[in-house]
Coordinates of C-alpha atoms in Angstrom, one line a residue:
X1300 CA -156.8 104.2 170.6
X1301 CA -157.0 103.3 174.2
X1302 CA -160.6 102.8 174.1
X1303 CA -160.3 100.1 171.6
X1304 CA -158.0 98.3 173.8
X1305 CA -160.1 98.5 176.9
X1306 CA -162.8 97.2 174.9
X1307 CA -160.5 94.1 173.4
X1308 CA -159.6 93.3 177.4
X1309 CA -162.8 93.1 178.2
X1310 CA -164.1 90.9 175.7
X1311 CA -160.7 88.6 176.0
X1312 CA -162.0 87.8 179.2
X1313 CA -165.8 87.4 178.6
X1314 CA -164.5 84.8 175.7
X1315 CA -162.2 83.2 178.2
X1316 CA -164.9 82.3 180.5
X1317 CA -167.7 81.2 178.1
X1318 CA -164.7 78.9 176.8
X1319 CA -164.1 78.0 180.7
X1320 CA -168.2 77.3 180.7
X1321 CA -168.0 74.9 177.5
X1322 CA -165.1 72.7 178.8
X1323 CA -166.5 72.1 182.5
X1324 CA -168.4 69.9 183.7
X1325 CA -172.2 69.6 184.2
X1326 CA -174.8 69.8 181.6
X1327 CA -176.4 72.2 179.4
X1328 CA -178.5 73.9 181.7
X1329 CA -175.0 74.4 184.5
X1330 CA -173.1 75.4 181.3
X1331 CA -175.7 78.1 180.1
X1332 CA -175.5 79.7 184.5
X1333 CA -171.8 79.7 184.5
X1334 CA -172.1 81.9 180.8
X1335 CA -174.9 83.7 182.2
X1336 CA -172.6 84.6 185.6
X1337 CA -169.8 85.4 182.9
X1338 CA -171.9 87.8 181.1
X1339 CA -173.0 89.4 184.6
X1340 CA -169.4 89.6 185.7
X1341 CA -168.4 91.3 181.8
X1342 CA -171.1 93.9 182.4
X1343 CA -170.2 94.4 186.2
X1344 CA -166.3 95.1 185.4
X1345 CA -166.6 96.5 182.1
X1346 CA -168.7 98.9 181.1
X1347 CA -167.1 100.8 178.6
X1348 CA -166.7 97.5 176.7
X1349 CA -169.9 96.7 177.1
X1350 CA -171.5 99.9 176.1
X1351 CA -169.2 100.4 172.9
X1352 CA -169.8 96.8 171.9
X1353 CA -173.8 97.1 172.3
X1354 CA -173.3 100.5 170.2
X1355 CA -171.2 99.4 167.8
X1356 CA -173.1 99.1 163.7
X1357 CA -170.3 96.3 162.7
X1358 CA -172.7 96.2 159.2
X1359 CA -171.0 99.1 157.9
X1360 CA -167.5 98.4 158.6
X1361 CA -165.5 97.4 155.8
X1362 CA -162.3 95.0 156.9
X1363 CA -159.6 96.1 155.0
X1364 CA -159.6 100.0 156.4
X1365 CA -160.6 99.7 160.0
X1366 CA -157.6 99.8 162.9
X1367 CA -156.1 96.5 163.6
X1368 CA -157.2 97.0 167.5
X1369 CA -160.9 97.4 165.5
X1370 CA -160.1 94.0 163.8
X1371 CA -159.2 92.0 167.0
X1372 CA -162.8 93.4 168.4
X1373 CA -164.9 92.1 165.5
X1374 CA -163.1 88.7 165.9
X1375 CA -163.3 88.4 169.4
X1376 CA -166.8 89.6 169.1
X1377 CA -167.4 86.2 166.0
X1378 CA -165.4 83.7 168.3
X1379 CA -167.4 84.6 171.0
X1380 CA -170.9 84.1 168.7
X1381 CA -169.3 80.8 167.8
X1382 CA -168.8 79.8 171.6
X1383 CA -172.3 80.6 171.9
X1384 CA -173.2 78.6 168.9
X1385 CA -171.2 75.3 170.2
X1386 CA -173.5 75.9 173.7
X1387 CA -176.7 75.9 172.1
X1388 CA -175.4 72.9 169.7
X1389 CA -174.0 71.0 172.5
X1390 CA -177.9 71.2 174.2
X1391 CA -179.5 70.1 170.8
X1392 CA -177.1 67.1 170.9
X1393 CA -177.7 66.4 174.4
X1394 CA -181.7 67.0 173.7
X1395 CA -181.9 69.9 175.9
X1396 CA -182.7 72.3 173.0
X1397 CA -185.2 72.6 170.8
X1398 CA -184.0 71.6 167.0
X1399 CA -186.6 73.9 165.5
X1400 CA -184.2 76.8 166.5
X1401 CA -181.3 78.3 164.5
X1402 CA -177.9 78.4 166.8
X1403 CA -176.2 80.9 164.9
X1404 CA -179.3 83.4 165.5
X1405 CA -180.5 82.1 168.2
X1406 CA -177.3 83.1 169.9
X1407 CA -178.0 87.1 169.2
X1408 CA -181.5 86.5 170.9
X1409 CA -179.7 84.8 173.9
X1410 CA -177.3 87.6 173.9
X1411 CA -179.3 90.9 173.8
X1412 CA -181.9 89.3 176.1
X1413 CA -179.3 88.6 178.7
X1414 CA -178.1 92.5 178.0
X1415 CA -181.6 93.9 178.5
X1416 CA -182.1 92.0 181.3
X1417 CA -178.7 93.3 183.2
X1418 CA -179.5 96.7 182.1
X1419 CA -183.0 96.6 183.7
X1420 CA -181.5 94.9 187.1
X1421 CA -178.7 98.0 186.9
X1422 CA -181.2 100.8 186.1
X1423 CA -184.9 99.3 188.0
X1424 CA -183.1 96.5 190.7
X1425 CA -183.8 98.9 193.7
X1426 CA -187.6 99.5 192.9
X1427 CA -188.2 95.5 191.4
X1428 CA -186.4 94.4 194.6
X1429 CA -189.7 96.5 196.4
X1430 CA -192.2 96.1 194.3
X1431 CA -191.2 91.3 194.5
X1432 CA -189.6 91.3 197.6
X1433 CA -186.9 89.6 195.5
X1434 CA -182.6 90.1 195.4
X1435 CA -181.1 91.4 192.2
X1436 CA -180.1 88.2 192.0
X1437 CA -183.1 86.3 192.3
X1438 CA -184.6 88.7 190.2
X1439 CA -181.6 88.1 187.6
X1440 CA -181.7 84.0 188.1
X1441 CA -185.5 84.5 187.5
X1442 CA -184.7 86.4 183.9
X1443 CA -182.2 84.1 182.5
X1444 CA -183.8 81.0 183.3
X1445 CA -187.1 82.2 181.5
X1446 CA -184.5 83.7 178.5
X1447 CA -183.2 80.0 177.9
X1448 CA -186.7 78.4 178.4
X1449 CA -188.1 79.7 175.5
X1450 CA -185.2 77.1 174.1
X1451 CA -185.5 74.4 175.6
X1452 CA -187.4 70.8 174.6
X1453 CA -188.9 71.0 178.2
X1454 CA -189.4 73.6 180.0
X1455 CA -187.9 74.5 183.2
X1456 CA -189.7 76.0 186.3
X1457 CA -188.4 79.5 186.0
X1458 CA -189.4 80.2 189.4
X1459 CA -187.0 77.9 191.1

């Protein structure tokens, strides 16, 4: 099905850039703005993937009869958790992280909030640009640092 391959691109590349992220330099916090700008650019230049993967019930899916293209998807969609996972380790090693929170889970609360948060920008970003004389970006900046705060050992000024 050529939807499950336009879906499969799309992630490829969101998984290529959050792998990107965790090999450059900088620390936690630039690691977690380049992911963040990856997950912008994913939802910017590929919507259909986006909206299929957000839809998708993977609970009910039994492995051995779903589509290979299906397969590839659901493992994208686990090596991408895991790059997510390493981040989140990678700031409780460095002490940037709280050790109180759960990677693995944490990493579907860092996900869907940075999903909600693009689909506000997308669907409110010309009336929240009125009503705080603030950019989509600014607005978006604003958003993901006070996602990844709630993380953090110490918390950042979310306003800068």
């Amino acid at each position: 099905m050529i939807l499950h391959h336009i879906i499969e691109k799309g992630l490829l590349v969101l998984k290529e850039d959050i792998a990107g992220a965790l090999t450059g330099d900088g620390d936690f916090l630039a690691k977690y703005r380049t992911i963040c700008n990856a997950v912008r650019r994913y939802h910017r230049d590929c919507p259909q993937s986006v909206e299929h993967v957000n839809r998708a019930r993977t609970g009910s899916f039994e492995q051995t009869e779903l589509p290979d293209a299906v397969k590839r998807i659901l493992v994208l969609g686990t090596e991408i958790n895991g790059l997510l996972t390493a981040l989140l380790e990678e700031g409780q090693a460095e002490g940037a992280v709280r050790r109180d929170i759960v990677p693995g889970m944490s990493v579907y609360v860092l996900y869907s909030g940075m999903t909600a948060l693009l689909a506000l920008a997308e669907s409110k970003g010309e009336f929240i640009e009125k009503q705080f004389s603030l950019s989509e970006e600014e607005f978006l900046e604003y958003g993901f640092r006070q996602i990844i705060s709630s993380m953090l050992v110490e918390k950042i000024d979310i306003r800068d």
